[in-house]
């Protein structure tokens, strides 16, 4: 029995180490425009926005300051530094890329200790961002998992504002009156639908390649 348990623990440890040490082909572009073709370390969906590790030519793991990069790619995933209001720099993952509008998101996790309770509650939030062809960026919205508390349904309902009531989005889309009309009529109900419609050029249906 002892041998079996030790064998199991060894396999589990090797598997965990392998997953934690996984790298994918990618590249890092600095603010100055320099490009590094390299292997980028796979991190979880929260740490990917806060940390960047890659292999140098000697096979050693190196760290990169996120303040110094314009973007990085890991496999098919692209992370870009967004500039909001000319001062706030935020790393976000691009999920839709088109000629007129791009859509990004950023996942954030925080741990809270509830008053009078011993357990820790983890709050997870997803922020979405829009960037137009003129490089203007807005923080569109965010959704959250409020933790397993009695207030969770109420909090999630308050935060899930429909796009037809989003004044910031309407102002951002001022140059797209047809899109605004479709939003008003609830023909477009998700931000993903809006971005795709914005990228339809001259009546032609756009599809990201």
JSON list of C-alpha atoms in Angstrom, two decimals:
[
{"chain": "A", "resi": 1, "resn": "UNK", "atom": "CA", "xyz": [0.00, 0.00, 0.00]},
{"chain": "A", "resi": 2, "resn": "UNK", "atom": "CA", "xyz": [2.84, 2.39, 0.88]},
{"chain": "A", "resi": 3, "resn": "UNK", "atom": "CA", "xyz": [4.49, 1.75, -2.48]},
{"chain": "A", "resi": 4, "resn": "UNK", "atom": "CA", "xyz": [1.22, 2.43, -4.29]},
{"chain": "A", "resi": 5, "resn": "UNK", "atom": "CA", "xyz": [0.66, 5.71, -2.46]},
{"chain": "A", "resi": 6, "resn": "UNK", "atom": "CA", "xyz": [4.24, 6.87, -3.09]},
{"chain": "A", "resi": 7, "resn": "UNK", "atom": "CA", "xyz": [3.92, 5.95, -6.76]},
{"chain": "A", "resi": 8, "resn": "UNK", "atom": "CA", "xyz": [0.66, 7.89, -7.02]},
{"chain": "A", "resi": 9, "resn": "UNK", "atom": "CA", "xyz": [2.17, 10.96, -5.33]},
{"chain": "A", "resi": 10, "resn": "UNK", "atom": "CA", "xyz": [5.19, 10.82, -7.65]},
{"chain": "A", "resi": 11, "resn": "UNK", "atom": "CA", "xyz": [3.00, 10.70, -10.78]},
{"chain": "A", "resi": 12, "resn": "UNK", "atom": "CA", "xyz": [0.81, 13.51, -9.45]},
{"chain": "A", "resi": 13, "resn": "UNK", "atom": "CA", "xyz": [3.85, 15.69, -8.69]},
{"chain": "A", "resi": 14, "resn": "UNK", "atom": "CA", "xyz": [5.39, 15.10, -12.12]},
{"chain": "A", "resi": 15, "resn": "UNK", "atom": "CA", "xyz": [2.07, 15.90, -13.82]},
{"chain": "A", "resi": 16, "resn": "UNK", "atom": "CA", "xyz": [1.62, 19.11, -11.82]},
{"chain": "A", "resi": 17, "resn": "UNK", "atom": "CA", "xyz": [5.21, 20.13, -12.56]},
{"chain": "A", "resi": 18, "resn": "UNK", "atom": "CA", "xyz": [4.74, 19.45, -16.27]},
{"chain": "A", "resi": 19, "resn": "UNK", "atom": "CA", "xyz": [1.56, 21.55, -16.43]},
{"chain": "A", "resi": 20, "resn": "UNK", "atom": "CA", "xyz": [3.16, 24.36, -14.44]},
{"chain": "A", "resi": 21, "resn": "UNK", "atom": "CA", "xyz": [6.22, 24.34, -16.71]},
{"chain": "A", "resi": 22, "resn": "UNK", "atom": "CA", "xyz": [4.38, 24.32, -20.05]},
{"chain": "A", "resi": 23, "resn": "UNK", "atom": "CA", "xyz": [5.55, 26.80, -22.69]},
{"chain": "A", "resi": 24, "resn": "UNK", "atom": "CA", "xyz": [4.01, 27.71, -26.04]},
{"chain": "A", "resi": 25, "resn": "UNK", "atom": "CA", "xyz": [5.47, 29.31, -29.13]},
{"chain": "A", "resi": 26, "resn": "UNK", "atom": "CA", "xyz": [4.94, 33.07, -29.08]},
{"chain": "A", "resi": 27, "resn": "UNK", "atom": "CA", "xyz": [6.42, 36.52, -29.30]},
{"chain": "A", "resi": 28, "resn": "UNK", "atom": "CA", "xyz": [6.82, 39.64, -27.18]},
{"chain": "A", "resi": 29, "resn": "UNK", "atom": "CA", "xyz": [6.67, 43.16, -28.66]},
{"chain": "A", "resi": 30, "resn": "UNK", "atom": "CA", "xyz": [8.14, 45.98, -26.57]},
{"chain": "A", "resi": 31, "resn": "UNK", "atom": "CA", "xyz": [6.88, 49.56, -26.40]},
{"chain": "A", "resi": 32, "resn": "UNK", "atom": "CA", "xyz": [9.85, 50.50, -28.62]},
{"chain": "A", "resi": 33, "resn": "UNK", "atom": "CA", "xyz": [8.73, 48.03, -31.29]},
{"chain": "A", "resi": 34, "resn": "UNK", "atom": "CA", "xyz": [11.37, 45.36, -30.68]},
{"chain": "A", "resi": 35, "resn": "UNK", "atom": "CA", "xyz": [10.14, 41.78, -31.19]},
{"chain": "A", "resi": 36, "resn": "UNK", "atom": "CA", "xyz": [11.32, 38.66, -29.38]},
{"chain": "A", "resi": 37, "resn": "UNK", "atom": "CA", "xyz": [10.38, 35.31, -30.94]},
{"chain": "A", "resi": 38, "resn": "UNK", "atom": "CA", "xyz": [10.35, 32.89, -28.05]},
{"chain": "A", "resi": 39, "resn": "UNK", "atom": "CA", "xyz": [8.53, 30.30, -25.95]},
{"chain": "A", "resi": 40, "resn": "UNK", "atom": "CA", "xyz": [6.04, 31.92, -23.53]},
{"chain": "A", "resi": 41, "resn": "UNK", "atom": "CA", "xyz": [5.06, 30.23, -20.28]},
{"chain": "A", "resi": 42, "resn": "UNK", "atom": "CA", "xyz": [1.45, 29.14, -19.82]},
{"chain": "A", "resi": 43, "resn": "UNK", "atom": "CA", "xyz": [-0.15, 30.74, -16.74]},
{"chain": "A", "resi": 44, "resn": "UNK", "atom": "CA", "xyz": [-3.71, 30.60, -15.44]},
{"chain": "A", "resi": 45, "resn": "UNK", "atom": "CA", "xyz": [-6.43, 32.97, -16.63]},
{"chain": "A", "resi": 46, "resn": "UNK", "atom": "CA", "xyz": [-5.71, 35.48, -13.87]},
{"chain": "A", "resi": 47, "resn": "UNK", "atom": "CA", "xyz": [-1.90, 35.49, -13.75]},
{"chain": "A", "resi": 48, "resn": "UNK", "atom": "CA", "xyz": [-1.68, 35.83, -17.54]},
{"chain": "A", "resi": 49, "resn": "UNK", "atom": "CA", "xyz": [-2.65, 39.50, -17.12]},
{"chain": "A", "resi": 50, "resn": "UNK", "atom": "CA", "xyz": [-0.10, 40.21, -14.39]},
{"chain": "A", "resi": 51, "resn": "UNK", "atom": "CA", "xyz": [2.99, 38.11, -15.13]},
{"chain": "A", "resi": 52, "resn": "UNK", "atom": "CA", "xyz": [5.02, 37.19, -18.21]},
{"chain": "A", "resi": 53, "resn": "UNK", "atom": "CA", "xyz": [7.72, 34.53, -18.37]},
{"chain": "A", "resi": 54, "resn": "UNK", "atom": "CA", "xyz": [9.64, 33.31, -21.42]},
{"chain": "A", "resi": 55, "resn": "UNK", "atom": "CA", "xyz": [12.67, 31.19, -22.35]},
{"chain": "A", "resi": 56, "resn": "UNK", "atom": "CA", "xyz": [15.85, 32.94, -23.46]},
{"chain": "A", "resi": 57, "resn": "UNK", "atom": "CA", "xyz": [18.20, 31.34, -26.06]},
{"chain": "A", "resi": 58, "resn": "UNK", "atom": "CA", "xyz": [20.00, 29.49, -23.23]},
{"chain": "A", "resi": 59, "resn": "UNK", "atom": "CA", "xyz": [16.75, 27.87, -22.11]},
{"chain": "A", "resi": 60, "resn": "UNK", "atom": "CA", "xyz": [16.53, 29.87, -18.90]},
{"chain": "A", "resi": 61, "resn": "UNK", "atom": "CA", "xyz": [13.23, 31.35, -17.70]},
{"chain": "A", "resi": 62, "resn": "UNK", "atom": "CA", "xyz": [13.22, 35.15, -17.82]},
{"chain": "A", "resi": 63, "resn": "UNK", "atom": "CA", "xyz": [10.76, 37.70, -16.43]},
{"chain": "A", "resi": 64, "resn": "UNK", "atom": "CA", "xyz": [9.42, 40.71, -18.34]},
{"chain": "A", "resi": 65, "resn": "UNK", "atom": "CA", "xyz": [8.05, 43.90, -16.84]},
{"chain": "A", "resi": 66, "resn": "UNK", "atom": "CA", "xyz": [4.56, 44.35, -18.25]},
{"chain": "A", "resi": 67, "resn": "UNK", "atom": "CA", "xyz": [5.12, 48.11, -18.20]},
{"chain": "A", "resi": 68, "resn": "UNK", "atom": "CA", "xyz": [7.66, 47.67, -20.98]},
{"chain": "A", "resi": 69, "resn": "UNK", "atom": "CA", "xyz": [5.60, 45.70, -23.51]},
{"chain": "A", "resi": 70, "resn": "UNK", "atom": "CA", "xyz": [3.08, 46.60, -26.18]},
{"chain": "A", "resi": 71, "resn": "UNK", "atom": "CA", "xyz": [1.74, 43.07, -26.58]},
{"chain": "A", "resi": 72, "resn": "UNK", "atom": "CA", "xyz": [2.58, 39.41, -26.32]},
{"chain": "A", "resi": 73, "resn": "UNK", "atom": "CA", "xyz": [1.32, 36.29, -28.05]},
{"chain": "A", "resi": 74, "resn": "UNK", "atom": "CA", "xyz": [1.19, 32.79, -26.56]},
{"chain": "A", "resi": 75, "resn": "UNK", "atom": "CA", "xyz": [0.05, 30.22, -29.09]},
{"chain": "A", "resi": 76, "resn": "UNK", "atom": "CA", "xyz": [-3.19, 31.61, -30.54]},
{"chain": "A", "resi": 77, "resn": "UNK", "atom": "CA", "xyz": [-3.80, 33.98, -27.61]},
{"chain": "A", "resi": 78, "resn": "UNK", "atom": "CA", "xyz": [-2.94, 37.67, -27.99]},
{"chain": "A", "resi": 79, "resn": "UNK", "atom": "CA", "xyz": [-2.60, 40.07, -25.06]},
{"chain": "A", "resi": 80, "resn": "UNK", "atom": "CA", "xyz": [-2.35, 43.81, -25.72]},
{"chain": "A", "resi": 81, "resn": "UNK", "atom": "CA", "xyz": [-1.62, 46.84, -23.55]},
{"chain": "A", "resi": 82, "resn": "UNK", "atom": "CA", "xyz": [-4.59, 49.19, -23.78]},
{"chain": "A", "resi": 83, "resn": "UNK", "atom": "CA", "xyz": [-4.25, 52.91, -23.05]},
{"chain": "A", "resi": 84, "resn": "UNK", "atom": "CA", "xyz": [-7.35, 54.33, -21.37]},
{"chain": "A", "resi": 85, "resn": "UNK", "atom": "CA", "xyz": [-7.82, 58.09, -20.99]},
{"chain": "A", "resi": 86, "resn": "UNK", "atom": "CA", "xyz": [-4.17, 58.61, -22.02]},
{"chain": "A", "resi": 87, "resn": "UNK", "atom": "CA", "xyz": [-2.91, 57.47, -18.62]},
{"chain": "A", "resi": 88, "resn": "UNK", "atom": "CA", "xyz": [-4.17, 54.05, -17.54]},
{"chain": "A", "resi": 89, "resn": "UNK", "atom": "CA", "xyz": [-2.25, 51.14, -19.07]},
{"chain": "A", "resi": 90, "resn": "UNK", "atom": "CA", "xyz": [-4.05, 47.82, -18.87]},
{"chain": "A", "resi": 91, "resn": "UNK", "atom": "CA", "xyz": [-3.11, 44.41, -20.29]},
{"chain": "A", "resi": 92, "resn": "UNK", "atom": "CA", "xyz": [-6.12, 42.65, -21.83]},
{"chain": "A", "resi": 93, "resn": "UNK", "atom": "CA", "xyz": [-6.78, 39.62, -24.01]},
{"chain": "A", "resi": 94, "resn": "UNK", "atom": "CA", "xyz": [-8.08, 40.31, -27.52]},
{"chain": "A", "resi": 95, "resn": "UNK", "atom": "CA", "xyz": [-11.05, 38.12, -28.41]},
{"chain": "A", "resi": 96, "resn": "UNK", "atom": "CA", "xyz": [-12.44, 39.85, -31.54]},
{"chain": "A", "resi": 97, "resn": "UNK", "atom": "CA", "xyz": [-10.26, 41.71, -34.04]},
{"chain": "A", "resi": 98, "resn": "UNK", "atom": "CA", "xyz": [-11.72, 43.64, -36.97]},
{"chain": "A", "resi": 99, "resn": "UNK", "atom": "CA", "xyz": [-11.17, 46.67, -39.22]},
{"chain": "A", "resi": 100, "resn": "UNK", "atom": "CA", "xyz": [-13.33, 49.01, -37.12]},
{"chain": "A", "resi": 101, "resn": "UNK", "atom": "CA", "xyz": [-13.63, 47.57, -33.63]},
{"chain": "A", "resi": 102, "resn": "UNK", "atom": "CA", "xyz": [-11.75, 45.20, -31.30]},
{"chain": "A", "resi": 103, "resn": "UNK", "atom": "CA", "xyz": [-13.10, 43.52, -28.18]},
{"chain": "A", "resi": 104, "resn": "UNK", "atom": "CA", "xyz": [-10.94, 42.56, -25.18]},
{"chain": "A", "resi": 105, "resn": "UNK", "atom": "CA", "xyz": [-11.39, 41.21, -21.70]},
{"chain": "A", "resi": 106, "resn": "UNK", "atom": "CA", "xyz": [-9.39, 40.99, -18.48]},
{"chain": "A", "resi": 107, "resn": "UNK", "atom": "CA", "xyz": [-10.03, 38.55, -15.63]},
{"chain": "A", "resi": 108, "resn": "UNK", "atom": "CA", "xyz": [-9.36, 39.62, -12.04]},
{"chain": "A", "resi": 109, "resn": "UNK", "atom": "CA", "xyz": [-9.51, 37.57, -8.85]},
{"chain": "A", "resi": 110, "resn": "UNK", "atom": "CA", "xyz": [-9.48, 38.84, -5.26]},
{"chain": "A", "resi": 111, "resn": "UNK", "atom": "CA", "xyz": [-9.79, 36.97, -1.99]},
{"chain": "A", "resi": 112, "resn": "UNK", "atom": "CA", "xyz": [-11.92, 38.34, 0.83]},
{"chain": "A", "resi": 113, "resn": "UNK", "atom": "CA", "xyz": [-12.38, 37.18, 4.42]},
{"chain": "A", "resi": 114, "resn": "UNK", "atom": "CA", "xyz": [-15.98, 37.55, 5.50]},
{"chain": "A", "resi": 115, "resn": "UNK", "atom": "CA", "xyz": [-16.53, 39.27, 8.84]},
{"chain": "A", "resi": 116, "resn": "UNK", "atom": "CA", "xyz": [-17.40, 36.79, 11.54]},
{"chain": "A", "resi": 117, "resn": "UNK", "atom": "CA", "xyz": [-16.70, 33.82, 9.28]},
{"chain": "A", "resi": 118, "resn": "UNK", "atom": "CA", "xyz": [-13.50, 31.77, 9.05]},
{"chain": "A", "resi": 119, "resn": "UNK", "atom": "CA", "xyz": [-13.63, 30.97, 5.34]},
{"chain": "A", "resi": 120, "resn": "UNK", "atom": "CA", "xyz": [-12.19, 33.03, 2.51]},
{"chain": "A", "resi": 121, "resn": "UNK", "atom": "CA", "xyz": [-14.48, 34.08, -0.35]},
{"chain": "A", "resi": 122, "resn": "UNK", "atom": "CA", "xyz": [-12.89, 34.51, -3.78]},
{"chain": "A", "resi": 123, "resn": "UNK", "atom": "CA", "xyz": [-14.46, 37.15, -6.02]},
{"chain": "A", "resi": 124, "resn": "UNK", "atom": "CA", "xyz": [-13.86, 36.82, -9.75]},
{"chain": "A", "resi": 125, "resn": "UNK", "atom": "CA", "xyz": [-14.57, 39.62, -12.22]},
{"chain": "A", "resi": 126, "resn": "UNK", "atom": "CA", "xyz": [-14.30, 39.95, -15.99]},
{"chain": "A", "resi": 127, "resn": "UNK", "atom": "CA", "xyz": [-13.82, 43.43, -17.45]},
{"chain": "A", "resi": 128, "resn": "UNK", "atom": "CA", "xyz": [-14.57, 44.07, -21.12]},
{"chain": "A", "resi": 129, "resn": "UNK", "atom": "CA", "xyz": [-13.01, 46.77, -23.28]},
{"chain": "A", "resi": 130, "resn": "UNK", "atom": "CA", "xyz": [-13.72, 48.20, -26.72]},
{"chain": "A", "resi": 131, "resn": "UNK", "atom": "CA", "xyz": [-11.07, 49.77, -28.97]},
{"chain": "A", "resi": 132, "resn": "UNK", "atom": "CA", "xyz": [-11.99, 51.49, -32.24]},
{"chain": "A", "resi": 133, "resn": "UNK", "atom": "CA", "xyz": [-9.84, 52.03, -35.34]},
{"chain": "A", "resi": 134, "resn": "UNK", "atom": "CA", "xyz": [-8.67, 55.39, -33.94]},
{"chain": "A", "resi": 135, "resn": "UNK", "atom": "CA", "xyz": [-7.25, 53.64, -30.85]},
{"chain": "A", "resi": 136, "resn": "UNK", "atom": "CA", "xyz": [-9.94, 55.04, -28.54]},
{"chain": "A", "resi": 137, "resn": "UNK", "atom": "CA", "xyz": [-10.68, 52.67, -25.65]},
{"chain": "A", "resi": 138, "resn": "UNK", "atom": "CA", "xyz": [-13.51, 52.39, -23.16]},
{"chain": "A", "resi": 139, "resn": "UNK", "atom": "CA", "xyz": [-14.09, 50.07, -20.23]},
{"chain": "A", "resi": 140, "resn": "UNK", "atom": "CA", "xyz": [-17.44, 48.72, -21.28]},
{"chain": "A", "resi": 141, "resn": "UNK", "atom": "CA", "xyz": [-18.65, 46.63, -18.37]},
{"chain": "A", "resi": 142, "resn": "UNK", "atom": "CA", "xyz": [-17.78, 43.86, -16.02]},
{"chain": "A", "resi": 143, "resn": "UNK", "atom": "CA", "xyz": [-19.45, 40.78, -14.68]},
{"chain": "A", "resi": 144, "resn": "UNK", "atom": "CA", "xyz": [-18.62, 39.13, -11.41]},
{"chain": "A", "resi": 145, "resn": "UNK", "atom": "CA", "xyz": [-19.10, 36.01, -9.38]},
{"chain": "A", "resi": 146, "resn": "UNK", "atom": "CA", "xyz": [-19.92, 37.52, -6.03]},
{"chain": "A", "resi": 147, "resn": "UNK", "atom": "CA", "xyz": [-19.12, 34.46, -4.00]},
{"chain": "A", "resi": 148, "resn": "UNK", "atom": "CA", "xyz": [-21.58, 32.02, -2.48]},
{"chain": "A", "resi": 149, "resn": "UNK", "atom": "CA", "xyz": [-23.50, 34.49, -0.34]},
{"chain": "A", "resi": 150, "resn": "UNK", "atom": "CA", "xyz": [-27.21, 35.33, 0.02]},
{"chain": "A", "resi": 151, "resn": "UNK", "atom": "CA", "xyz": [-26.53, 38.61, -1.83]},
{"chain": "A", "resi": 152, "resn": "UNK", "atom": "CA", "xyz": [-25.02, 36.92, -4.91]},
{"chain": "A", "resi": 153, "resn": "UNK", "atom": "CA", "xyz": [-28.19, 36.97, -7.11]},
{"chain": "A", "resi": 154, "resn": "UNK", "atom": "CA", "xyz": [-28.87, 40.62, -6.22]},
{"chain": "A", "resi": 155, "resn": "UNK", "atom": "CA", "xyz": [-25.29, 41.75, -6.92]},
{"chain": "A", "resi": 156, "resn": "UNK", "atom": "CA", "xyz": [-25.12, 39.94, -10.26]},
{"chain": "A", "resi": 157, "resn": "UNK", "atom": "CA", "xyz": [-28.46, 41.42, -11.34]},
{"chain": "A", "resi": 158, "resn": "UNK", "atom": "CA", "xyz": [-27.31, 44.96, -10.53]},
{"chain": "A", "resi": 159, "resn": "UNK", "atom": "CA", "xyz": [-24.05, 44.54, -12.44]},
{"chain": "A", "resi": 160, "resn": "UNK", "atom": "CA", "xyz": [-25.55, 42.98, -15.56]},
{"chain": "A", "resi": 161, "resn": "UNK", "atom": "CA", "xyz": [-26.70, 46.19, -17.27]},
{"chain": "A", "resi": 162, "resn": "UNK", "atom": "CA", "xyz": [-28.26, 45.56, -20.74]},
{"chain": "A", "resi": 163, "resn": "UNK", "atom": "CA", "xyz": [-26.32, 47.20, -23.58]},
{"chain": "A", "resi": 164, "resn": "UNK", "atom": "CA", "xyz": [-29.35, 49.26, -24.70]},
{"chain": "A", "resi": 165, "resn": "UNK", "atom": "CA", "xyz": [-29.14, 51.09, -21.34]},
{"chain": "A", "resi": 166, "resn": "UNK", "atom": "CA", "xyz": [-25.38, 51.67, -21.48]},
{"chain": "A", "resi": 167, "resn": "UNK", "atom": "CA", "xyz": [-24.87, 55.42, -22.06]},
{"chain": "A", "resi": 168, "resn": "UNK", "atom": "CA", "xyz": [-21.10, 55.07, -22.33]},
{"chain": "A", "resi": 169, "resn": "UNK", "atom": "CA", "xyz": [-21.47, 52.56, -25.16]},
{"chain": "A", "resi": 170, "resn": "UNK", "atom": "CA", "xyz": [-23.98, 54.75, -27.01]},
{"chain": "A", "resi": 171, "resn": "UNK", "atom": "CA", "xyz": [-21.59, 57.70, -26.89]},
{"chain": "A", "resi": 172, "resn": "UNK", "atom": "CA", "xyz": [-18.70, 55.54, -28.07]},
{"chain": "A", "resi": 173, "resn": "UNK", "atom": "CA", "xyz": [-20.76, 54.35, -31.06]},
{"chain": "A", "resi": 174, "resn": "UNK", "atom": "CA", "xyz": [-21.90, 57.84, -32.11]},
{"chain": "A", "resi": 175, "resn": "UNK", "atom": "CA", "xyz": [-20.45, 57.29, -35.61]},
{"chain": "A", "resi": 176, "resn": "UNK", "atom": "CA", "xyz": [-22.56, 54.15, -36.07]},
{"chain": "A", "resi": 177, "resn": "UNK", "atom": "CA", "xyz": [-26.20, 55.36, -36.10]},
{"chain": "A", "resi": 178, "resn": "UNK", "atom": "CA", "xyz": [-27.42, 52.13, -37.72]},
{"chain": "A", "resi": 179, "resn": "UNK", "atom": "CA", "xyz": [-25.85, 50.11, -34.93]},
{"chain": "A", "resi": 180, "resn": "UNK", "atom": "CA", "xyz": [-27.41, 52.34, -32.29]},
{"chain": "A", "resi": 181, "resn": "UNK", "atom": "CA", "xyz": [-30.82, 51.86, -33.88]},
{"chain": "A", "resi": 182, "resn": "UNK", "atom": "CA", "xyz": [-30.41, 48.08, -33.79]},
{"chain": "A", "resi": 183, "resn": "UNK", "atom": "CA", "xyz": [-29.34, 48.25, -30.15]},
{"chain": "A", "resi": 184, "resn": "UNK", "atom": "CA", "xyz": [-32.36, 50.39, -29.33]},
{"chain": "A", "resi": 185, "resn": "UNK", "atom": "CA", "xyz": [-34.67, 47.91, -31.06]},
{"chain": "A", "resi": 186, "resn": "UNK", "atom": "CA", "xyz": [-32.89, 45.04, -29.24]},
{"chain": "A", "resi": 187, "resn": "UNK", "atom": "CA", "xyz": [-31.81, 43.46, -32.51]},
{"chain": "A", "resi": 188, "resn": "UNK", "atom": "CA", "xyz": [-28.30, 43.42, -31.02]},
{"chain": "A", "resi": 189, "resn": "UNK", "atom": "CA", "xyz": [-28.28, 42.26, -27.41]},
{"chain": "A", "resi": 190, "resn": "UNK", "atom": "CA", "xyz": [-24.66, 41.30, -26.69]},
{"chain": "A", "resi": 191, "resn": "UNK", "atom": "CA", "xyz": [-21.47, 43.29, -27.05]},
{"chain": "A", "resi": 192, "resn": "UNK", "atom": "CA", "xyz": [-20.06, 40.52, -29.24]},
{"chain": "A", "resi": 193, "resn": "UNK", "atom": "CA", "xyz": [-22.95, 41.05, -31.69]},
{"chain": "A", "resi": 194, "resn": "UNK", "atom": "CA", "xyz": [-22.27, 44.79, -31.68]},
{"chain": "A", "resi": 195, "resn": "UNK", "atom": "CA", "xyz": [-18.56, 44.38, -32.45]},
{"chain": "A", "resi": 196, "resn": "UNK", "atom": "CA", "xyz": [-19.23, 42.00, -35.33]},
{"chain": "A", "resi": 197, "resn": "UNK", "atom": "CA", "xyz": [-21.84, 44.39, -36.76]},
{"chain": "A", "resi": 198, "resn": "UNK", "atom": "CA", "xyz": [-19.41, 47.33, -36.49]},
{"chain": "A", "resi": 199, "resn": "UNK", "atom": "CA", "xyz": [-16.91, 45.36, -38.55]},
{"chain": "A", "resi": 200, "resn": "UNK", "atom": "CA", "xyz": [-19.36, 44.67, -41.37]},
{"chain": "A", "resi": 201, "resn": "UNK", "atom": "CA", "xyz": [-17.97, 46.99, -44.07]},
{"chain": "A", "resi": 202, "resn": "UNK", "atom": "CA", "xyz": [-20.02, 48.31, -47.01]},
{"chain": "A", "resi": 203, "resn": "UNK", "atom": "CA", "xyz": [-22.78, 45.79, -46.47]},
{"chain": "A", "resi": 204, "resn": "UNK", "atom": "CA", "xyz": [-20.39, 42.83, -46.57]},
{"chain": "A", "resi": 205, "resn": "UNK", "atom": "CA", "xyz": [-20.53, 40.38, -43.70]},
{"chain": "A", "resi": 206, "resn": "UNK", "atom": "CA", "xyz": [-17.23, 40.36, -41.82]},
{"chain": "A", "resi": 207, "resn": "UNK", "atom": "CA", "xyz": [-15.73, 37.26, -40.28]},
{"chain": "A", "resi": 208, "resn": "UNK", "atom": "CA", "xyz": [-12.51, 37.20, -38.30]},
{"chain": "A", "resi": 209, "resn": "UNK", "atom": "CA", "xyz": [-9.89, 34.98, -39.93]}
]
